[in-house]
PDB file of C-alpha atoms in Angstrom:
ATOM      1  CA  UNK A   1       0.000   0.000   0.000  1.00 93.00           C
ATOM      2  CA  UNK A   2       1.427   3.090  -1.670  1.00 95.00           C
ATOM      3  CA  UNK A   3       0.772   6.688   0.848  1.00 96.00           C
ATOM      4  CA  UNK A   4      -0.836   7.831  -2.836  1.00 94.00           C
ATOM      5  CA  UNK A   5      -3.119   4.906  -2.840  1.00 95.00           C
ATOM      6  CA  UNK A   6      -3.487   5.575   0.894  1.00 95.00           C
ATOM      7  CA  UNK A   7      -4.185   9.286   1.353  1.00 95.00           C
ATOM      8  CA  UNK A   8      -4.997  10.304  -2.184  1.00 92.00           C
ATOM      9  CA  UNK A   9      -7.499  12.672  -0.698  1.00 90.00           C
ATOM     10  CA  UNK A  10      -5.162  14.423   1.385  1.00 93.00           C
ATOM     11  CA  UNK A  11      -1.488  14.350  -0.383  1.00 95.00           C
ATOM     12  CA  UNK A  12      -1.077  15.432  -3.905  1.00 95.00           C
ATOM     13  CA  UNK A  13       1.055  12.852  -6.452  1.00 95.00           C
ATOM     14  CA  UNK A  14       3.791  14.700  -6.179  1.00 94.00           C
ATOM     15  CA  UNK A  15       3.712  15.113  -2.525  1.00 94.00           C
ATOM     16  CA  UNK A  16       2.902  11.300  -2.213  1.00 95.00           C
ATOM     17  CA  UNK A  17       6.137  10.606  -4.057  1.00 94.00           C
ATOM     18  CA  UNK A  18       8.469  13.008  -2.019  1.00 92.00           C
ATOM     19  CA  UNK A  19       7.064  11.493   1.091  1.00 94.00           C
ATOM     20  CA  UNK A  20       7.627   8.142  -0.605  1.00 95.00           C
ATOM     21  CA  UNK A  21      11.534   8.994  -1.636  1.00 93.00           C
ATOM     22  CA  UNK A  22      12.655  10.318   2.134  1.00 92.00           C
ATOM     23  CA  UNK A  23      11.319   6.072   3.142  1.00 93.00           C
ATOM     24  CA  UNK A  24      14.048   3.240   4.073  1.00 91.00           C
ATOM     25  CA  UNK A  25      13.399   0.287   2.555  1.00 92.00           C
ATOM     26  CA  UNK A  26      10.581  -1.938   3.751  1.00 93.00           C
ATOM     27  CA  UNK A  27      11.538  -3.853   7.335  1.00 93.00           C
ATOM     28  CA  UNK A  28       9.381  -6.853   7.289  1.00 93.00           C
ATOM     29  CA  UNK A  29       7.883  -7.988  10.831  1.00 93.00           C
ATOM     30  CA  UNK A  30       6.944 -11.404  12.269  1.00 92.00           C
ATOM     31  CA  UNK A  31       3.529 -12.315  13.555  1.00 91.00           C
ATOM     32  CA  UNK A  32       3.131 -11.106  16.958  1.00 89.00           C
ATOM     33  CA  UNK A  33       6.479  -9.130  16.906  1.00 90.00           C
ATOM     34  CA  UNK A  34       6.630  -6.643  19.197  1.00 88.00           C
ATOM     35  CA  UNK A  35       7.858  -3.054  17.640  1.00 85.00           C
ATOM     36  CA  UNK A  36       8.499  -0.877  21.016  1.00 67.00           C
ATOM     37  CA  UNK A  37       7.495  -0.351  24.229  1.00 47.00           C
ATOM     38  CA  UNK A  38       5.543   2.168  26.091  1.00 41.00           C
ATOM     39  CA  UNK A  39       7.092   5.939  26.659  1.00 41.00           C
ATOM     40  CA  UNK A  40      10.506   5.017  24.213  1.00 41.00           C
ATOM     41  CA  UNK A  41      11.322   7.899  22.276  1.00 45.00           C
ATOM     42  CA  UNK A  42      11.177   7.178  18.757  1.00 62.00           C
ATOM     43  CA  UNK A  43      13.976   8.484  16.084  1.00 77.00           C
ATOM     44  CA  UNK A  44      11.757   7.979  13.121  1.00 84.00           C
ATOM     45  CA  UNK A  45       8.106   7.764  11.950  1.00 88.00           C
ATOM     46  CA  UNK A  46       6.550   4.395  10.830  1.00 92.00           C
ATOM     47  CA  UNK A  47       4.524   4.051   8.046  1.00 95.00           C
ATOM     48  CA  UNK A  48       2.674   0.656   7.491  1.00 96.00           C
ATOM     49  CA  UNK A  49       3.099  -0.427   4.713  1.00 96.00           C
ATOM     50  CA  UNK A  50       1.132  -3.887   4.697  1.00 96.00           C
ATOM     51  CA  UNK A  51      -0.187  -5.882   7.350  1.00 96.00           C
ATOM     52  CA  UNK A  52      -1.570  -5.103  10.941  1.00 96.00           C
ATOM     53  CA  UNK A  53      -0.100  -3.287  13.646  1.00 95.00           C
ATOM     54  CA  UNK A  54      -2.060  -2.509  17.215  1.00 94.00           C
ATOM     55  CA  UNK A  55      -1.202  -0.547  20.036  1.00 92.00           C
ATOM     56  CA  UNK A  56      -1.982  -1.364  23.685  1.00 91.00           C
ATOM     57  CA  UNK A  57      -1.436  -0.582  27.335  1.00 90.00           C
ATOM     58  CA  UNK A  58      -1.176  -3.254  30.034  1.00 89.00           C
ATOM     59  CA  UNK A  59      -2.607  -3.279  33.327  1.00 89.00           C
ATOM     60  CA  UNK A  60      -0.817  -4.560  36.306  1.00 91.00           C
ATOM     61  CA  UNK A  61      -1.299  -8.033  35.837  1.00 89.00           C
ATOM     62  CA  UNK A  62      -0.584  -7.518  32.418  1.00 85.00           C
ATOM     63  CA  UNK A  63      -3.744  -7.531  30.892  1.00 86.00           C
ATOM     64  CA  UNK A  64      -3.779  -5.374  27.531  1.00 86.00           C
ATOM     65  CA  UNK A  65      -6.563  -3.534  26.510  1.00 88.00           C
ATOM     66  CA  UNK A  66      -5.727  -2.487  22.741  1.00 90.00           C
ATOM     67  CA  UNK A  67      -5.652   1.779  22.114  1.00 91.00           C
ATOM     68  CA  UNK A  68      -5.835   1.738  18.193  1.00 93.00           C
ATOM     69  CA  UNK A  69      -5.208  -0.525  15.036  1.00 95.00           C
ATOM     70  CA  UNK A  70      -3.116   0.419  12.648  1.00 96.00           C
ATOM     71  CA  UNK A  71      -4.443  -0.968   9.142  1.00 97.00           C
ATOM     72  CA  UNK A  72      -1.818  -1.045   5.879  1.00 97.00           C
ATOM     73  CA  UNK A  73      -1.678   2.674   4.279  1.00 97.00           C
ATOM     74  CA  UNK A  74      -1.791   4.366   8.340  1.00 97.00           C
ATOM     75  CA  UNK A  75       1.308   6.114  10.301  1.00 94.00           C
ATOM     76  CA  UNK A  76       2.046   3.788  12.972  1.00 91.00           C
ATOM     77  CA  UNK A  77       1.722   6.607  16.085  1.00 85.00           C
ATOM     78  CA  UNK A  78       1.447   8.794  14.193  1.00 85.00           C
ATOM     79  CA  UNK A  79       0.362  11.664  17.663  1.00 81.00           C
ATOM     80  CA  UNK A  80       2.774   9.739  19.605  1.00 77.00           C
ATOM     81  CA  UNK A  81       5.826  11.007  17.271  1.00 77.00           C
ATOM     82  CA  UNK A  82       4.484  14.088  16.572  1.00 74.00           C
ATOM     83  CA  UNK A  83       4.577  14.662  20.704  1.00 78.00           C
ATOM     84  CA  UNK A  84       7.892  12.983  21.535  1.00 75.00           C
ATOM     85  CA  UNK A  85       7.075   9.649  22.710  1.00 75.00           C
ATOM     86  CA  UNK A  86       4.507   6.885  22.216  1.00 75.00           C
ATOM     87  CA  UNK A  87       2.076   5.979  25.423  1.00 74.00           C
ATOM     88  CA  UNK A  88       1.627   2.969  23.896  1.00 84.00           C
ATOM     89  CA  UNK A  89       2.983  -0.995  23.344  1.00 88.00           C
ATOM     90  CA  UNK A  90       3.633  -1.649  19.156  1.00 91.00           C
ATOM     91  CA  UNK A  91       2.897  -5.428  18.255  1.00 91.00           C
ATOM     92  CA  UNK A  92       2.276  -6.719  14.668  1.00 93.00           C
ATOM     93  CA  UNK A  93      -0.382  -9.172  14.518  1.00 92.00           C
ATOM     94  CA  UNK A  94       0.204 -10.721  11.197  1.00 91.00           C
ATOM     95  CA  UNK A  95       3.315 -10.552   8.996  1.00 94.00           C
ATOM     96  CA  UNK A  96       3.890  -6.926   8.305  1.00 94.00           C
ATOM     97  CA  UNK A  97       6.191  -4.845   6.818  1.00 95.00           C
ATOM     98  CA  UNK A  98       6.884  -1.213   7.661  1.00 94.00           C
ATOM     99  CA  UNK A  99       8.865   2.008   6.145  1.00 94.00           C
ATOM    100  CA  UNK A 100      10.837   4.572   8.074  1.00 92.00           C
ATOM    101  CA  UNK A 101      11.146   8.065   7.911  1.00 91.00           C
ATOM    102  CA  UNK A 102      13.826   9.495  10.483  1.00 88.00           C
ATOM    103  CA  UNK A 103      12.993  12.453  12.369  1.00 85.00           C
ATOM    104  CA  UNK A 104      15.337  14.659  10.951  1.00 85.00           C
ATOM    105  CA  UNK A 105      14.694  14.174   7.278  1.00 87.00           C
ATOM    106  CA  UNK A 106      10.941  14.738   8.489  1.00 85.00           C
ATOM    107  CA  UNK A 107      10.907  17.320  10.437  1.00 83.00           C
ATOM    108  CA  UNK A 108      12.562  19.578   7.441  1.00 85.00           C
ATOM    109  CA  UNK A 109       9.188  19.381   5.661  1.00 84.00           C
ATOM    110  CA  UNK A 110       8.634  21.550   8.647  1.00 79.00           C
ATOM    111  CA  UNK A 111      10.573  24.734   6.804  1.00 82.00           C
ATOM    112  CA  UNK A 112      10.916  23.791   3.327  1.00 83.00           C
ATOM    113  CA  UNK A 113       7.307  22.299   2.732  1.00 86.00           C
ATOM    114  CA  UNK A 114       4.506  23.791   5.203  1.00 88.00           C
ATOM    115  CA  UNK A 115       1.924  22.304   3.603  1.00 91.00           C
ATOM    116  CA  UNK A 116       3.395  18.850   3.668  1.00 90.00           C
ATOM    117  CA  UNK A 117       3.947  19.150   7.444  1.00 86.00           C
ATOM    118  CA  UNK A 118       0.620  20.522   8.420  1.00 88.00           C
ATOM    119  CA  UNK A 119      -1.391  17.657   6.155  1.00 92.00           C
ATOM    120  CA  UNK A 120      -0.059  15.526   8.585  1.00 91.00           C
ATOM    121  CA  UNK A 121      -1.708  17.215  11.366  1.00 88.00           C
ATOM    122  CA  UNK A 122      -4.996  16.181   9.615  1.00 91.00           C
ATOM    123  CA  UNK A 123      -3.773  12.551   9.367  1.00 93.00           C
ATOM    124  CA  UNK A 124      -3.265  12.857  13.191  1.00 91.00           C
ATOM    125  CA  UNK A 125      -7.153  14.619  13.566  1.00 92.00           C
ATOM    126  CA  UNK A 126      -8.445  11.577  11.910  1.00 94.00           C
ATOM    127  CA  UNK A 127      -6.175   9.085  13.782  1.00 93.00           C
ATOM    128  CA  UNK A 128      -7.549  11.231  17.277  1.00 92.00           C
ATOM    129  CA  UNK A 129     -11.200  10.911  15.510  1.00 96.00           C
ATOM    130  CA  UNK A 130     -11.115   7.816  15.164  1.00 96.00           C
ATOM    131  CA  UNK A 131      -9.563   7.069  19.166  1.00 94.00           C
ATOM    132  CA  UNK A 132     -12.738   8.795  20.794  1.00 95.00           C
ATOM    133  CA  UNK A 133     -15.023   6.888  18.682  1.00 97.00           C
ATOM    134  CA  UNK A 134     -12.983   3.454  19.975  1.00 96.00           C
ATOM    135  CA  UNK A 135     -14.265   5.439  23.639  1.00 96.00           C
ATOM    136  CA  UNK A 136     -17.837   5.560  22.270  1.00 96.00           C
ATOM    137  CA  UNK A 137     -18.152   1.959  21.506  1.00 97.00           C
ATOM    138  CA  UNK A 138     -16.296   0.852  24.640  1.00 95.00           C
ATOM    139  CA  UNK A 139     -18.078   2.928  27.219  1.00 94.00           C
ATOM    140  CA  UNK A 140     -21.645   3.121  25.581  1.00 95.00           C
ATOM    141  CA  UNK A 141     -22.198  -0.338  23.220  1.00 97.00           C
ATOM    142  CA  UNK A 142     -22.883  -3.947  24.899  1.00 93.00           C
ATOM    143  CA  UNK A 143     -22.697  -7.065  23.834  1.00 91.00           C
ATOM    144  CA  UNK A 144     -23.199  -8.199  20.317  1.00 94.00           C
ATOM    145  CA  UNK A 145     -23.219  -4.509  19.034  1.00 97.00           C
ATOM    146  CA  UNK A 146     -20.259  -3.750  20.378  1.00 97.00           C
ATOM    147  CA  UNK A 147     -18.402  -6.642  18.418  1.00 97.00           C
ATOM    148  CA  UNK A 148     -20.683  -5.954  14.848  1.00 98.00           C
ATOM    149  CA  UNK A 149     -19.612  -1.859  15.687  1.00 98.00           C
ATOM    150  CA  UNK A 150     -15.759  -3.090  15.401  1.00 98.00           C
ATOM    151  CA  UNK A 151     -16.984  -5.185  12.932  1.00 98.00           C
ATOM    152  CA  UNK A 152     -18.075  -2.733  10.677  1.00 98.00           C
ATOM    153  CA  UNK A 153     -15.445  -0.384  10.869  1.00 98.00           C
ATOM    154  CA  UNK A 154     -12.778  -2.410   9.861  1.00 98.00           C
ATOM    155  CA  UNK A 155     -14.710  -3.289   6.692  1.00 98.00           C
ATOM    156  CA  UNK A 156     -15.383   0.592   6.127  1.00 97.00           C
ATOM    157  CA  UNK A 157     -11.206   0.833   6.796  1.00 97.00           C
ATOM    158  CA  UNK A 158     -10.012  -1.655   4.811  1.00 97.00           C
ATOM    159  CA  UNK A 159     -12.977  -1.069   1.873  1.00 97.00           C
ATOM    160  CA  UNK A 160     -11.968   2.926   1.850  1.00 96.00           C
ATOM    161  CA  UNK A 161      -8.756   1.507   0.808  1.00 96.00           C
ATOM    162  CA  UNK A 162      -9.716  -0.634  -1.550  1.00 95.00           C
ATOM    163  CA  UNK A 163      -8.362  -3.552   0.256  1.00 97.00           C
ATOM    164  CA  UNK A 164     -11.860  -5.591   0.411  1.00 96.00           C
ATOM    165  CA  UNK A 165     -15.176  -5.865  -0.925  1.00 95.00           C
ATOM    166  CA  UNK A 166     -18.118  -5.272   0.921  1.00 95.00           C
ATOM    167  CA  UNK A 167     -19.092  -8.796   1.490  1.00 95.00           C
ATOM    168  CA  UNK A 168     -15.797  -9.679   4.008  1.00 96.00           C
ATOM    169  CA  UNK A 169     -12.180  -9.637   5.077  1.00 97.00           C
ATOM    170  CA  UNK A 170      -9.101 -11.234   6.396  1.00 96.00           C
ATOM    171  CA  UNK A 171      -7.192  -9.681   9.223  1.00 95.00           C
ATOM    172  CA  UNK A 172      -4.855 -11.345  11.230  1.00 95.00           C
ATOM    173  CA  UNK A 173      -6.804 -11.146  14.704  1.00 94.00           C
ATOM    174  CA  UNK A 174      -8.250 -14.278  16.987  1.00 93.00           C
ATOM    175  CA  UNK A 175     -11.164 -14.001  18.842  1.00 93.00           C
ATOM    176  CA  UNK A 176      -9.160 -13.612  22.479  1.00 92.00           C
ATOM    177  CA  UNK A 177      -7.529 -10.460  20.059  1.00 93.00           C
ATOM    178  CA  UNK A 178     -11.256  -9.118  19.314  1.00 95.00           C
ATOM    179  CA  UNK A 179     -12.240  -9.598  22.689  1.00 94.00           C
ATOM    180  CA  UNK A 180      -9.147  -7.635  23.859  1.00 93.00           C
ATOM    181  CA  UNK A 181     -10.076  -4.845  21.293  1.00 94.00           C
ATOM    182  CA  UNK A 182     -13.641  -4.424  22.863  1.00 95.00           C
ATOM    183  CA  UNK A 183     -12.964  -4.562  25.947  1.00 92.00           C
ATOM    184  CA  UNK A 184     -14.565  -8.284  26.836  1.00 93.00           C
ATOM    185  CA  UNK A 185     -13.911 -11.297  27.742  1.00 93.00           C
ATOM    186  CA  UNK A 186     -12.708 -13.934  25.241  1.00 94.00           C
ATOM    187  CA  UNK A 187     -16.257 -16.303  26.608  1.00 96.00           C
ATOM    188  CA  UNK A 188     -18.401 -13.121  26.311  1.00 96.00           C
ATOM    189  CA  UNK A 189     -16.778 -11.853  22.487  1.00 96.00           C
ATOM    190  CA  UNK A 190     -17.328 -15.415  21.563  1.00 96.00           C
ATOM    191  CA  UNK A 191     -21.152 -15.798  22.380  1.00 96.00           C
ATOM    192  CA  UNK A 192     -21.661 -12.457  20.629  1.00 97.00           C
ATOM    193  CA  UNK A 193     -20.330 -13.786  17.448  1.00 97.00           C
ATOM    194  CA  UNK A 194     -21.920 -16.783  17.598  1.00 97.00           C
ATOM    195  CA  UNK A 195     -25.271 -14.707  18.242  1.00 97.00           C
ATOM    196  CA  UNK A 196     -24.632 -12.921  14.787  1.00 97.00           C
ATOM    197  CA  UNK A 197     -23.940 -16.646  12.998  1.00 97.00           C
ATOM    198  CA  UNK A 198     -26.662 -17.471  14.113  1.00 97.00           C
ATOM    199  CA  UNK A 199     -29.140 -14.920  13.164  1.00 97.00           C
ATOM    200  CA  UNK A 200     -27.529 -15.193   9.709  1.00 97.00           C
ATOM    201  CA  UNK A 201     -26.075 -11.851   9.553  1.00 97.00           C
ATOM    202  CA  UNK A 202     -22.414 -12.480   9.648  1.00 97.00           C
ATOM    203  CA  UNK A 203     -19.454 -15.613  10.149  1.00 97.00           C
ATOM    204  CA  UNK A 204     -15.965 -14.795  11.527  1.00 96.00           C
ATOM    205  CA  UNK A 205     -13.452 -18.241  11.840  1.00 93.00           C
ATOM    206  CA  UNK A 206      -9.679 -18.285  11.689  1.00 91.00           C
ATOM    207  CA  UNK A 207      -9.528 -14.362  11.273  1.00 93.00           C
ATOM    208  CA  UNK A 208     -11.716 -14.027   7.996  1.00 96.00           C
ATOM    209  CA  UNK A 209     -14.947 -12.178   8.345  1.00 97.00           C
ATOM    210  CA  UNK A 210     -18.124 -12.979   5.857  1.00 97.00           C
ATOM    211  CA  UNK A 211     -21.298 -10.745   5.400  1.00 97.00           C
ATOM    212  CA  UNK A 212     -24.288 -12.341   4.696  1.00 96.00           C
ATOM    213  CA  UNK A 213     -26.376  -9.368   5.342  1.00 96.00           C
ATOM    214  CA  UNK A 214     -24.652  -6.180   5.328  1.00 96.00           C
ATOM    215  CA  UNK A 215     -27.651  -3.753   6.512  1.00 96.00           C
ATOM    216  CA  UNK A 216     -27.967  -5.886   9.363  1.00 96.00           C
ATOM    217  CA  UNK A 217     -24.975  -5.546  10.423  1.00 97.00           C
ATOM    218  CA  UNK A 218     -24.718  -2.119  10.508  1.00 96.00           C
ATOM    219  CA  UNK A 219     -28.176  -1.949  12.144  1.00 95.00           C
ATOM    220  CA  UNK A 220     -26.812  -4.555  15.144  1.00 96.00           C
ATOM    221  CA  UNK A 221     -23.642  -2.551  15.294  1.00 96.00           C
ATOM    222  CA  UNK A 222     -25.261   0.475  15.513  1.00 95.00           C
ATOM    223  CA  UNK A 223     -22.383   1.964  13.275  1.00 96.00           C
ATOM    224  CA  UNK A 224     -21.811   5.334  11.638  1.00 94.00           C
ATOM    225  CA  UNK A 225     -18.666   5.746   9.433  1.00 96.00           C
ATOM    226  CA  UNK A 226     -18.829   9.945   9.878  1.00 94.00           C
ATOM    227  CA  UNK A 227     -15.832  10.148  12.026  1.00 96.00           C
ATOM    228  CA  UNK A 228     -13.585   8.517   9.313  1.00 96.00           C
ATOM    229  CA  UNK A 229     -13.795  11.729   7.129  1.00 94.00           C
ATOM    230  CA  UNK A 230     -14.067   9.679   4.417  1.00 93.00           C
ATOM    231  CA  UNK A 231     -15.283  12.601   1.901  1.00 88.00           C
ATOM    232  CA  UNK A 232     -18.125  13.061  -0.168  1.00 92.00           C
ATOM    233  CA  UNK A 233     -18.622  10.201  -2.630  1.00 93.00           C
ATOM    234  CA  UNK A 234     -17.069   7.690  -0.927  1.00 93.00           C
ATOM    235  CA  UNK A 235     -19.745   7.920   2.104  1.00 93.00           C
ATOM    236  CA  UNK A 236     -22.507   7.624  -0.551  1.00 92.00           C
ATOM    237  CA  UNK A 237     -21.173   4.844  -1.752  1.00 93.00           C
ATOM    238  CA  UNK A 238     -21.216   2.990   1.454  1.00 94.00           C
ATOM    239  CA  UNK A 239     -24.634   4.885   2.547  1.00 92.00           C
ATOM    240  CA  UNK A 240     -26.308   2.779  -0.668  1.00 91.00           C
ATOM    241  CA  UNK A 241     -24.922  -1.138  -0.009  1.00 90.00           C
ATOM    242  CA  UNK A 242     -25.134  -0.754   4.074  1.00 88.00           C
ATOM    243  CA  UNK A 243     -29.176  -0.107   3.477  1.00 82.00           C
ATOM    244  CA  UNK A 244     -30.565  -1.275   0.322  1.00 43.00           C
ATOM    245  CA  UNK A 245     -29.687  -3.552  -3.099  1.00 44.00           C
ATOM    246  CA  UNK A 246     -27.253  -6.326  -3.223  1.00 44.00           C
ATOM    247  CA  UNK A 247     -23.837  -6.294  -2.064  1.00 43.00           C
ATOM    248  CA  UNK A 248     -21.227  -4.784  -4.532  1.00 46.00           C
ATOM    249  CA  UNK A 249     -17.682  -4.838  -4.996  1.00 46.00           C
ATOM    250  CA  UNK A 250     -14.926  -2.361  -5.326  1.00 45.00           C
ATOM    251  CA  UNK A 251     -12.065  -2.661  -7.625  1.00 42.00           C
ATOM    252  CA  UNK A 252      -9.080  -3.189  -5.024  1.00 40.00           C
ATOM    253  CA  UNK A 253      -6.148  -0.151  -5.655  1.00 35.00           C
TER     254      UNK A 253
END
């Protein structure tokens, strides 16, 4: 995933490629691996380039309760760079494979390209957007809406990149991982997702997700996409297969 395919809406080609140029070459990641710890100070910016990539904290006992994912095409932390340090534990879930961008050769977009710089202070709006929504569906959603509401967002995610159709994905994440993410127990996630095989609306097994009924879905889940940003066209597009016709497909980028 290209930062052109990724952000065509808020870089220009040209600035796409100049971002692109300033990049090491890819660093590939195991499943699992475990990219830094909480409060290190980072020297350069990640950029994901494929694959999965979630940040958590731990309690005590060393329970983790996941702050964000990261899907391919995001900055990995991105607000924790941009303010010195991350708050925040880095593991890959899948394979993955990430592109740095060191600090210094970064922050000169700073005085020689404004615009450049402050774009990415949009990217961080919608990364910040999309954390207090994660507090919305933790702190207000129950049960089996809570899990369709994560659900759905990852298809509207990965399907605004062009990375899935609207009938399903694969993403690298267990149920005891999903369960983490929401903020439940691995029994309690489980029952939930059984509840929506059941009622024919939707299957997850070994980390791929299948939509037999996408209104539903969204209706159990409660979900709105608004605080993606999304733009115009792209939020009709969804608007039209999450409540009426058949399901469509989009041409993957």
């Amino acid at each position: 995933m290209t930062i052109e395919q990724a952000w065509s809406a808020v870089f220009t080609p040209f600035q796409a490629r100049l971002l692109s140029d300033i990049q090491s070459v890819p660093i590939a990641l195991r499943p699992r691996q475990q990219i830094s710890s909480s409060k290190t100070t980072g020297n350069s910016l990640l950029y994901l380039s494929s694959g999965f990539v979630g940040i958590c904290r731990l309690d005590r006992m060393g329970r983790r309760q996941f702050l964000s994912l990261n899907l391919p095409g995001d900055y990995v932390d991105l607000s924790g760079f941009l303010l010195g340090h991350s708050t925040g534990i880095k593991n890959a879930f899948g394979a993955a494979t990430v592109r740095e961008t060191s600090y210094d050769r970064f922050q000169a977009f700073h005085i020689k390209a404004t615009d450049i710089y402050e774009k990415f202070w949009r990217i961080s709006m919608i990364e910040a957007s999309i954390s207090r929504y994660w507090i919305f569906r933790i702190g207000r959603l129950v049960g089996r809406a809570r899990i369709a509401n994560f659900l759905c967002e990852m298809l509207v995610r990965l399907y605004a990149r062009g990375l899935c159709s609207m009938d399903g994905f694969d993403v690298p994440l267990a149920q005891t991982d999903i369960a983490e993410i929401c903020g439940m127990t691995p029994v309690h996630a489980s029952r939930m997702l059984s509840e929506l095989r059941e009622d024919g609306i939707c299957t997850f097994a070994q980390g791929s997700l299948r939509i037999m009924k996408l209104p539903e879905l969204f209706q159990a889940g409660q979900y709105r996409w608004d605080y993606l940003y999304l733009g115009a066209d792209l939020d009709h597009e969804i608007r039209e297969m999450a409540s009426v016709g058949p399901l469509r497909r989009r041409a993957s980028a």
